[in-house]
Amino acid sequence: MRILVTGGCGYIGSTTARLLARSDHEVVVIDDFSEGHRGAWDGELHEMDLRDPAKVSAFANSNAIDGIVHFAARAYVGESMVQPLGYWRANLVPVMNLCEAFPGLPFVFSSTCATYGEPDIARLDESLALEPVNPYGATKAAAERLLQDRAAADQGVYLALRYFNAAGADVFANGDHGEHHDPENHLVPRAISNGLGLLKEELEVFGTDWDTADGTCIRDYIHVSDLAEAHVLALDHLFDGKPSTVLNLGTGRGYSVLEILKAVEAATGTELNWKAAPRRAGDPAELVADATRAFEVLGWQAEHSSLENIVETAVNWHRKHPQGYCS
Ligand SMILES: NC(=O)c1ccc[n+]([C@@H]2O[C@H](COP(=O)([O-])OP(=O)(O)OC[C@H]3O[C@@H](n4cnc5c(N)ncnc54)[C@H](O)[C@@H]3O)[C@@H](O)[C@H]2O)c1
């Protein structure tokens, strides 16, 4: 199949694009390089801003595509709080443009646990009502709804995959591909950069007085290669004529911020330089997936997501490429 991967020069998108290509799909990537890197993907590439309907429609008129995997988005909770309009445009308009330009095509959508908001239960499953507490989560919930309405009108099947915290580096790339954002806001790469002396400033731990065992937030870290595998299975599911649905992608096991820092200290052989900082608005104490449905529907479960493997693959990437794709 010829698959369009949007945001395929970004972190999760490029890992998935490489795996799809290895799975005998023909992969076409669109990226506008607002975050992505040319070094992340060396196959067919079109530079384009998906917010532009005319460009998306011209692309659709000259390219035969069998399925869409849509990663392109803005993805920072804090930024979304101060740029809500920009987030609505960035995260909803491309979905509308793609659906209009490619009527009827199977659509795999990058959603997020941020759609759930701050539920007060230990493990989140897909039956929970979506009550996002920030514009980022709200835009993703709205895009899911758009895809649901499109499917209900028989205008195209979809799978929305709600990732928990993506981390680690492509297990097939031997340290040559990994996470590179500028600025980097994610805990695992920030902690590793701190441990390797690449990030001079102190690491901030946002809240040490949460109602958790060690007082820091708990998240479910899912290896980027596990996410990529779920997308390959998701496309197979849709191409096999199976129904649209929504699935969590996580491990079901949470780690606190301090547990992550300890794992990074062990892997880098250093003591991290960190300080306690105030809680951030919109940060729930604990977000852990119930990923039972992903196993039932796709036969998917996390295989690369032990904390050791997440940290080890990411450290390997940061050691080999201290400036990310710029080195
Ligand atoms: N990283 C995580 O932990 C996480 C968790 C849950 C959901 N997600 C979702 O997964 C997806 C990928 O996340 P990521 O961490 O790989 O992000 P990323 O920023 O590394 O990748 C996004 C890519 O999309 C491109 N892009 C953005 N807007 C575009 C536009 N208008 N037109 C064309 N290209 C555009 C960027 O240049 C970038 O290459 C996002 O939709 C994000 O919301 C990520």
Tab-separated table of N, CA and C in Angstrom, residues 72 76 86 100 130 138 172 191 224 228-229 262 307 310:
chain	number	residue	atom	x	y	z
A	72	ALA	N	1.362	14.926	12.177
A	72	ALA	CA	1.718	16.354	12.208
A	72	ALA	C	0.808	17.117	13.160
A	76	TYR	N	2.686	20.575	22.621
A	76	TYR	CA	3.146	20.967	23.957
A	76	TYR	C	2.012	21.581	24.765
A	86	GLY	N	-3.533	29.165	17.841
A	86	GLY	CA	-2.524	28.489	17.014
A	86	GLY	C	-2.652	26.982	17.120
A	100	GLU	N	-10.849	16.192	3.492
A	100	GLU	CA	-11.493	16.737	2.281
A	100	GLU	C	-10.724	16.344	1.026
A	130	LEU	N	-14.154	12.124	27.696
A	130	LEU	CA	-13.009	13.000	27.434
A	130	LEU	C	-13.279	14.376	28.040
A	138	ALA	N	-7.764	19.348	24.082
A	138	ALA	CA	-9.077	19.668	23.480
A	138	ALA	C	-9.019	19.562	21.960
A	172	PHE	N	15.689	-0.236	15.913
A	172	PHE	CA	16.334	-0.781	14.712
A	172	PHE	C	17.405	0.153	14.159
A	191	ALA	N	16.582	14.671	30.877
A	191	ALA	CA	17.385	14.071	31.945
A	191	ALA	C	18.677	13.492	31.377
A	224	VAL	N	9.044	4.344	21.649
A	224	VAL	CA	8.631	4.838	20.332
A	224	VAL	C	8.535	3.695	19.319
A	228	ALA	N	5.379	2.667	16.960
A	228	ALA	CA	5.476	2.454	15.505
A	228	ALA	C	4.811	1.125	15.134
A	229	GLU	N	5.073	0.091	15.918
A	229	GLU	CA	4.474	-1.217	15.600
A	229	GLU	C	2.946	-1.156	15.670
A	262	LYS	N	16.474	8.336	38.399
A	262	LYS	CA	17.380	7.282	38.905
A	262	LYS	C	17.825	6.359	37.771
A	307	LEU	N	11.755	0.100	31.316
A	307	LEU	CA	12.404	1.390	31.574
A	307	LEU	C	13.877	1.333	31.160
A	310	ILE	N	14.080	1.697	27.361
A	310	ILE	CA	13.772	3.073	26.955
A	310	ILE	C	14.998	3.959	27.177
